[in-house]
Amino acid sequence: MTLGKRILKIITGLVMIGFAILLILIPDIAFSMIVGVLALTLVLYALRSIIFYFSMGRHMVGGTRLLIRGVIMLDLGLFAYSLYDVPRIYIVLYLLFIHLFAGVVDVLGALDAKKLEAGSWKLKMATGVINIVVGILCLVFIRSVTMLDYIYCSGLIITALSNIISAFKRTAVLYVS
């Protein structure tokens, strides 16, 4: 990972922590901000994946997965924008499924990395388990909107700390002679 990417990961993590603290301090705007940030994040991730696919990913092995993932994320992001005026229970279910899905994907990726004896599987496993726990907590406290705000903010802080920790980890460099 380059120095610029490390700095960007640290800054992104700090912004996420600041945003979570803001949502905890001002709970009146929390719901609308969560919906907006969730939708915006999904759309930006989708656009990044799609642009990368058309610039370089189409020439890579498995590059079509990038396009498919980008289109699905774009659909999810636009769907999240449309959920702004519906009852909050649907947003909670949406967050629940996103956390559960992300957790399962991280756990499966960590198990795969452990099988290949990669050294970075522990952080990915921890992130996946935390995402699954956050999803289960969303299900348990599905009726309490303030508790869900706290659960979302804690999940955001944990994700931010995971990004900051991964920015400080050493990456293996492969030299070809």
GROMACS .gro file of C-alpha atoms in nm:
model
  177
    1MET     CA    1   0.000   0.000   0.000
    2THR     CA    2   0.141   0.338  -0.096
    3LEU     CA    3   0.189   0.620   0.152
    4GLY     CA    4  -0.094   0.819  -0.009
    5LYS     CA    5  -0.338   0.530   0.031
    6ARG     CA    6  -0.233   0.487   0.393
    7ILE     CA    7  -0.292   0.855   0.466
    8LEU     CA    8  -0.627   0.843   0.285
    9LYS     CA    9  -0.733   0.539   0.494
   10ILE     CA   10  -0.638   0.717   0.816
   11ILE     CA   11  -0.822   1.035   0.716
   12THR     CA   12  -1.128   0.834   0.611
   13GLY     CA   13  -1.125   0.650   0.943
   14LEU     CA   14  -1.102   0.975   1.139
   15VAL     CA   15  -1.387   1.129   0.938
   16MET     CA   16  -1.600   0.820   1.006
   17ILE     CA   17  -1.530   0.846   1.380
   18GLY     CA   18  -1.618   1.216   1.374
   19PHE     CA   19  -1.939   1.144   1.185
   20ALA     CA   20  -2.037   0.874   1.435
   21ILE     CA   21  -1.974   1.108   1.728
   22LEU     CA   22  -2.182   1.377   1.554
   23LEU     CA   23  -2.471   1.133   1.512
   24ILE     CA   24  -2.451   1.036   1.879
   25LEU     CA   25  -2.447   1.401   1.993
   26ILE     CA   26  -2.730   1.516   1.762
   27PRO     CA   27  -2.981   1.229   1.748
   28ASP     CA   28  -3.248   1.444   1.576
   29ILE     CA   29  -3.066   1.433   1.243
   30ALA     CA   30  -2.929   1.080   1.283
   31PHE     CA   31  -3.190   0.899   1.076
   32SER     CA   32  -3.174   1.126   0.773
   33MET     CA   33  -2.794   1.140   0.788
   34ILE     CA   34  -2.764   0.760   0.812
   35VAL     CA   35  -2.985   0.713   0.507
   36GLY     CA   36  -2.801   0.980   0.309
   37VAL     CA   37  -2.452   0.860   0.396
   38LEU     CA   38  -2.542   0.496   0.339
   39ALA     CA   39  -2.684   0.571  -0.004
   40LEU     CA   40  -2.400   0.805  -0.099
   41THR     CA   41  -2.136   0.554   0.012
   42LEU     CA   42  -2.292   0.273  -0.189
   43VAL     CA   43  -2.325   0.489  -0.500
   44LEU     CA   44  -1.966   0.617  -0.478
   45TYR     CA   45  -1.833   0.264  -0.427
   46ALA     CA   46  -2.036   0.146  -0.726
   47LEU     CA   47  -1.912   0.426  -0.948
   48ARG     CA   48  -1.553   0.356  -0.845
   49SER     CA   49  -1.593  -0.013  -0.930
   50ILE     CA   50  -1.758   0.057  -1.264
   51ILE     CA   51  -1.498   0.318  -1.365
   52PHE     CA   52  -1.218   0.082  -1.265
   53TYR     CA   53  -1.376  -0.195  -1.467
   54PHE     CA   54  -1.394   0.014  -1.783
   55SER     CA   55  -1.043   0.158  -1.737
   56MET     CA   56  -0.850  -0.156  -1.642
   57GLY     CA   57  -1.067  -0.430  -1.491
   58ARG     CA   58  -1.204  -0.562  -1.816
   59HIS     CA   59  -0.854  -0.681  -1.906
   60MET     CA   60  -0.809  -0.865  -1.576
   61VAL     CA   61  -0.899  -1.221  -1.485
   62GLY     CA   62  -1.228  -1.200  -1.297
   63GLY     CA   63  -1.276  -0.838  -1.398
   64THR     CA   64  -1.639  -0.900  -1.487
   65ARG     CA   65  -1.705  -0.951  -1.115
   66LEU     CA   66  -1.604  -0.588  -1.060
   67LEU     CA   67  -1.867  -0.473  -1.307
   68ILE     CA   68  -2.136  -0.695  -1.157
   69ARG     CA   69  -2.048  -0.584  -0.803
   70GLY     CA   70  -2.055  -0.220  -0.915
   71VAL     CA   71  -2.395  -0.251  -1.079
   72ILE     CA   72  -2.540  -0.428  -0.773
   73MET     CA   73  -2.399  -0.165  -0.538
   74LEU     CA   74  -2.536   0.110  -0.762
   75ASP     CA   75  -2.880  -0.051  -0.743
   76LEU     CA   76  -2.854  -0.081  -0.364
   77GLY     CA   77  -2.741   0.281  -0.330
   78LEU     CA   78  -3.023   0.416  -0.545
   79PHE     CA   79  -3.266   0.194  -0.357
   80ALA     CA   80  -3.138   0.339  -0.029
   81TYR     CA   81  -3.210   0.691  -0.159
   82SER     CA   82  -3.567   0.587  -0.232
   83LEU     CA   83  -3.615   0.459   0.125
   84TYR     CA   84  -3.596   0.805   0.279
   85ASP     CA   85  -3.974   0.856   0.301
   86VAL     CA   86  -4.074   0.501   0.400
   87PRO     CA   87  -4.114   0.384   0.761
   88ARG     CA   88  -3.793   0.347   0.956
   89ILE     CA   89  -3.836  -0.027   1.001
   90TYR     CA   90  -3.740  -0.079   0.637
   91ILE     CA   91  -3.419   0.117   0.681
   92VAL     CA   92  -3.340  -0.091   0.988
   93LEU     CA   93  -3.396  -0.412   0.792
   94TYR     CA   94  -3.180  -0.274   0.511
   95LEU     CA   95  -2.898  -0.198   0.756
   96LEU     CA   96  -2.944  -0.539   0.914
   97PHE     CA   97  -2.904  -0.722   0.585
   98ILE     CA   98  -2.608  -0.507   0.478
   99HIS     CA   99  -2.424  -0.578   0.804
  100LEU     CA  100  -2.505  -0.949   0.794
  101PHE     CA  101  -2.401  -0.977   0.429
  102ALA     CA  102  -2.077  -0.784   0.483
  103GLY     CA  103  -2.003  -0.994   0.791
  104VAL     CA  104  -2.057  -1.323   0.613
  105VAL     CA  105  -1.842  -1.211   0.318
  106ASP     CA  106  -1.562  -1.103   0.553
  107VAL     CA  107  -1.575  -1.427   0.753
  108LEU     CA  108  -1.569  -1.638   0.438
  109GLY     CA  109  -1.280  -1.432   0.300
  110ALA     CA  110  -1.092  -1.469   0.628
  111LEU     CA  111  -1.143  -1.845   0.630
  112ASP     CA  112  -1.017  -1.858   0.272
  113ALA     CA  113  -0.712  -1.647   0.364
  114LYS     CA  114  -0.642  -1.873   0.664
  115LYS     CA  115  -0.661  -2.177   0.440
  116LEU     CA  116  -0.404  -2.014   0.209
  117GLU     CA  117  -0.193  -1.930   0.516
  118ALA     CA  118  -0.210  -1.554   0.460
  119GLY     CA  119  -0.124  -1.338   0.758
  120SER     CA  120  -0.409  -1.090   0.729
  121TRP     CA  121  -0.699  -1.320   0.806
  122LYS     CA  122  -0.739  -1.228   1.176
  123LEU     CA  123  -0.840  -0.866   1.123
  124LYS     CA  124  -1.079  -0.964   0.844
  125MET     CA  125  -1.232  -1.233   1.067
  126ALA     CA  126  -1.273  -0.988   1.354
  127THR     CA  127  -1.437  -0.732   1.125
  128GLY     CA  128  -1.673  -0.996   0.987
  129VAL     CA  129  -1.775  -1.121   1.331
  130ILE     CA  130  -1.834  -0.764   1.451
  131ASN     CA  131  -2.050  -0.693   1.145
  132ILE     CA  132  -2.255  -1.006   1.216
  133VAL     CA  133  -2.294  -0.903   1.582
  134VAL     CA  134  -2.405  -0.553   1.475
  135GLY     CA  135  -2.660  -0.711   1.240
  136ILE     CA  136  -2.794  -0.932   1.519
  137LEU     CA  137  -2.814  -0.634   1.756
  138CYS     CA  138  -3.012  -0.448   1.488
  139LEU     CA  139  -3.256  -0.739   1.486
  140VAL     CA  140  -3.282  -0.751   1.865
  141PHE     CA  141  -3.342  -0.374   1.903
  142ILE     CA  142  -3.553  -0.336   1.589
  143ARG     CA  143  -3.820  -0.124   1.764
  144SER     CA  144  -3.589   0.121   1.942
  145VAL     CA  145  -3.474   0.390   1.699
  146THR     CA  146  -3.229   0.554   1.941
  147MET     CA  147  -3.067   0.222   2.024
  148LEU     CA  148  -3.031   0.152   1.653
  149ASP     CA  149  -2.856   0.486   1.610
  150TYR     CA  150  -2.608   0.387   1.879
  151ILE     CA  151  -2.559   0.044   1.723
  152TYR     CA  152  -2.499   0.199   1.380
  153CYS     CA  153  -2.255   0.452   1.525
  154SER     CA  154  -2.065   0.183   1.714
  155GLY     CA  155  -2.042  -0.024   1.396
  156LEU     CA  156  -1.917   0.285   1.212
  157ILE     CA  157  -1.652   0.349   1.477
  158ILE     CA  158  -1.538  -0.014   1.469
  159THR     CA  159  -1.511  -0.004   1.089
  160ALA     CA  160  -1.315   0.321   1.111
  161LEU     CA  161  -1.075   0.173   1.367
  162SER     CA  162  -1.033  -0.131   1.143
  163ASN     CA  163  -0.940   0.097   0.852
  164ILE     CA  164  -0.691   0.289   1.066
  165ILE     CA  165  -0.533  -0.034   1.196
  166SER     CA  166  -0.504  -0.174   0.843
  167ALA     CA  167  -0.333   0.149   0.732
  168PHE     CA  168  -0.054   0.089   0.983
  169LYS     CA  169  -0.004  -0.278   0.898
  170ARG     CA  170   0.300  -0.371   0.696
  171THR     CA  171   0.230  -0.502   0.350
  172ALA     CA  172   0.434  -0.766   0.183
  173VAL     CA  173   0.641  -0.653  -0.111
  174LEU     CA  174   0.720  -0.896  -0.387
  175TYR     CA  175   1.038  -0.841  -0.581
  176VAL     CA  176   1.082  -1.013  -0.915
  177SER     CA  177   1.440  -1.048  -1.027
   0.00000   0.00000   0.00000
